[in-house]
PDB file of C-alpha atoms in Angstrom:
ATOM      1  CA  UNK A   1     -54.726  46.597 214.022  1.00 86.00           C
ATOM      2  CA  UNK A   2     -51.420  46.326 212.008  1.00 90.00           C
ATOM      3  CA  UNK A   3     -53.364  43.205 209.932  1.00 93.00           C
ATOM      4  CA  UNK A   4     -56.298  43.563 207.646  1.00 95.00           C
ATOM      5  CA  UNK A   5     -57.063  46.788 209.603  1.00 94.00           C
ATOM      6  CA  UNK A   6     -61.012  48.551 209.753  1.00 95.00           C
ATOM      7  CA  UNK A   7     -60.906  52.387 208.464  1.00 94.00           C
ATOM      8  CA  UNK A   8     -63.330  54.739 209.083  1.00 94.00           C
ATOM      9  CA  UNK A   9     -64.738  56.357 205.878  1.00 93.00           C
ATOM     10  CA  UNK A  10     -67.336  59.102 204.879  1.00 94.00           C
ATOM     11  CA  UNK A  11     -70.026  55.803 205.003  1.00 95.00           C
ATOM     12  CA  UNK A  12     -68.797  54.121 207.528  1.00 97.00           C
ATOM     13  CA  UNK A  13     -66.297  51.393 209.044  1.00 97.00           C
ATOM     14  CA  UNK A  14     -64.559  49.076 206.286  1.00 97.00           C
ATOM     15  CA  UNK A  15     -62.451  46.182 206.794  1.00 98.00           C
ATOM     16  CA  UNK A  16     -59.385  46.158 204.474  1.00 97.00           C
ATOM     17  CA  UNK A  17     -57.211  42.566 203.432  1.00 97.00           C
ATOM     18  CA  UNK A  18     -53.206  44.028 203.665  1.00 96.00           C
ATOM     19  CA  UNK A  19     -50.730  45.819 206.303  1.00 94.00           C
ATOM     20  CA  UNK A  20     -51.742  48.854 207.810  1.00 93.00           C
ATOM     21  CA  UNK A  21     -48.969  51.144 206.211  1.00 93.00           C
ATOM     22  CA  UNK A  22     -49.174  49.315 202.562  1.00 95.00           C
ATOM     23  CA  UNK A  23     -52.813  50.344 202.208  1.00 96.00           C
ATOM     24  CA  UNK A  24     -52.551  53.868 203.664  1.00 95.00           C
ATOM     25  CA  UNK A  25     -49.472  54.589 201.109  1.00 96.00           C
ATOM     26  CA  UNK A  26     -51.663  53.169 198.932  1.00 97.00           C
ATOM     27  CA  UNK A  27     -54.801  55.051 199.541  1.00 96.00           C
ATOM     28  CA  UNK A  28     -52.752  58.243 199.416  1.00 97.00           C
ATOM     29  CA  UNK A  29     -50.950  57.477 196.227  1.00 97.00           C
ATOM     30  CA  UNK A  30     -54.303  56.716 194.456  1.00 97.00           C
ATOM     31  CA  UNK A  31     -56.105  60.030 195.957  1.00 96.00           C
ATOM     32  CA  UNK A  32     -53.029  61.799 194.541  1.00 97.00           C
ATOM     33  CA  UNK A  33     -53.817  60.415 191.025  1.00 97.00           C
ATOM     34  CA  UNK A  34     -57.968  61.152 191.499  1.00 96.00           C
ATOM     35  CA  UNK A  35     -57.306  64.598 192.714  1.00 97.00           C
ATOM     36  CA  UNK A  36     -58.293  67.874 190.588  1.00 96.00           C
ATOM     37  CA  UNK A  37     -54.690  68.508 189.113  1.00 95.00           C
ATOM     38  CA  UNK A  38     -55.519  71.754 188.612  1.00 97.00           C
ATOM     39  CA  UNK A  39     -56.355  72.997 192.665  1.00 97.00           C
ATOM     40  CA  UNK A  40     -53.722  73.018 195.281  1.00 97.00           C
ATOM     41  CA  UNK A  41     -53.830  70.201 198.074  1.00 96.00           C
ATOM     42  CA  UNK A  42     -52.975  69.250 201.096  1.00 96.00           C
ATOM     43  CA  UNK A  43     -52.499  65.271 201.999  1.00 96.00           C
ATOM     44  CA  UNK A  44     -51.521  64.281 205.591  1.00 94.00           C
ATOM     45  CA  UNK A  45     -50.088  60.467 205.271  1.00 93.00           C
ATOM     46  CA  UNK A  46     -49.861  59.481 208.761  1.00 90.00           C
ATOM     47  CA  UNK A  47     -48.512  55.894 209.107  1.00 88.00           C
ATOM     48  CA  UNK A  48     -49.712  53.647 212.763  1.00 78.00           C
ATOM     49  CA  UNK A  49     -46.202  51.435 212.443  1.00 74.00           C
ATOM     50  CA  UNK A  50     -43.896  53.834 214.256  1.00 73.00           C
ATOM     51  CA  UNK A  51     -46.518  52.874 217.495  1.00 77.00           C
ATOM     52  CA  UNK A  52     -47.122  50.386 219.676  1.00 77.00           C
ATOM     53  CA  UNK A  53     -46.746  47.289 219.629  1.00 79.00           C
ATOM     54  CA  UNK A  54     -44.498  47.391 216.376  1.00 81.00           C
ATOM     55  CA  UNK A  55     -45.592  44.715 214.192  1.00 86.00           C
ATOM     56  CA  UNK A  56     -43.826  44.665 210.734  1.00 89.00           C
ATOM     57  CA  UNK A  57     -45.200  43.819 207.497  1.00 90.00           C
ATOM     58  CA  UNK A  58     -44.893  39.712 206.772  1.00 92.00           C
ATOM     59  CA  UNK A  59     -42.653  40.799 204.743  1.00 93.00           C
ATOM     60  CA  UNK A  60     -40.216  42.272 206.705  1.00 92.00           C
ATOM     61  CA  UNK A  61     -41.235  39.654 209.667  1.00 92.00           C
ATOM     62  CA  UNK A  62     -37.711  38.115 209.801  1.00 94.00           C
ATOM     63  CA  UNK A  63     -35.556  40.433 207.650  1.00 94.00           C
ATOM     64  CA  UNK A  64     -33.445  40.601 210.509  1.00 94.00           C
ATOM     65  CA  UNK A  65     -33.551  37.099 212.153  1.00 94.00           C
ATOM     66  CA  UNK A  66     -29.920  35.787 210.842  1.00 95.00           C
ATOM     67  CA  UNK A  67     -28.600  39.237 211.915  1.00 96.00           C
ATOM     68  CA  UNK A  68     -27.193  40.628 215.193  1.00 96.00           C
ATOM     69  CA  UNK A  69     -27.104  44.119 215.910  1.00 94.00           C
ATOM     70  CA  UNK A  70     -25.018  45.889 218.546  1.00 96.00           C
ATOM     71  CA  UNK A  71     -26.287  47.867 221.210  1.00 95.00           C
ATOM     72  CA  UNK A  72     -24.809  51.375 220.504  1.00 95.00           C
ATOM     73  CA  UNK A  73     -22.057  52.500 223.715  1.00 92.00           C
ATOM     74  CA  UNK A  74     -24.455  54.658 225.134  1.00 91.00           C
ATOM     75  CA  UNK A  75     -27.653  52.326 225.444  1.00 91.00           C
ATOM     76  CA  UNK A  76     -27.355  52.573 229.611  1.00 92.00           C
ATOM     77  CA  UNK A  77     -25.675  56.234 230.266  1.00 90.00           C
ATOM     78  CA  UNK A  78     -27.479  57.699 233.201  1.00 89.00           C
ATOM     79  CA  UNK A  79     -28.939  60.487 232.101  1.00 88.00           C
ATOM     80  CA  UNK A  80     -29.842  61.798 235.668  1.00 88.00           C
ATOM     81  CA  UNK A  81     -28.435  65.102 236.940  1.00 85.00           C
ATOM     82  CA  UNK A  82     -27.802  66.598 233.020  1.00 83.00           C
ATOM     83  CA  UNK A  83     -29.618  69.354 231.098  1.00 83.00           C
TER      84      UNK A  83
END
């Protein structure tokens, strides 16, 4: 779920109000405040928008509605036959 997305936590499932990416930035930014400043860490931020099925933020929705943007030349070059 891009939308008010359910994480999995140390006590269970919990239903968050907000965009998928927006709260995991945000989760990572405020672990990155809480954190021991004197140990080393290690945070993997791993973000679900680059997949399937590509829903953007509301407020991105339409950023590119009035917009048209050219397919680059070499959108339909058969790639068959090369290395």
């Amino acid at each position: 779920a891009y939308y008010d997305p359910e994480f999995i936590e140390q006590t269970g499932r919990k239903k968050y109000t907000g965009y998928c990416t927006d709260l995991i930035t945000d989760f990572s930014l405020e672990w990155l405040d809480r954190r021991n400043q004197e140990q080393p860490f290690f945070l993997m931020c791993h973000h679900k928008a680059p997949h399937r099925a590509w829903d953007p933020a509301p407020k991105y929705r339409n950023l590119f509605a009035d917009k048209t943007i050219p397919e680059p030349a070499n959108l339909y070059e058969k790639l068959s036959g090369r290395p």
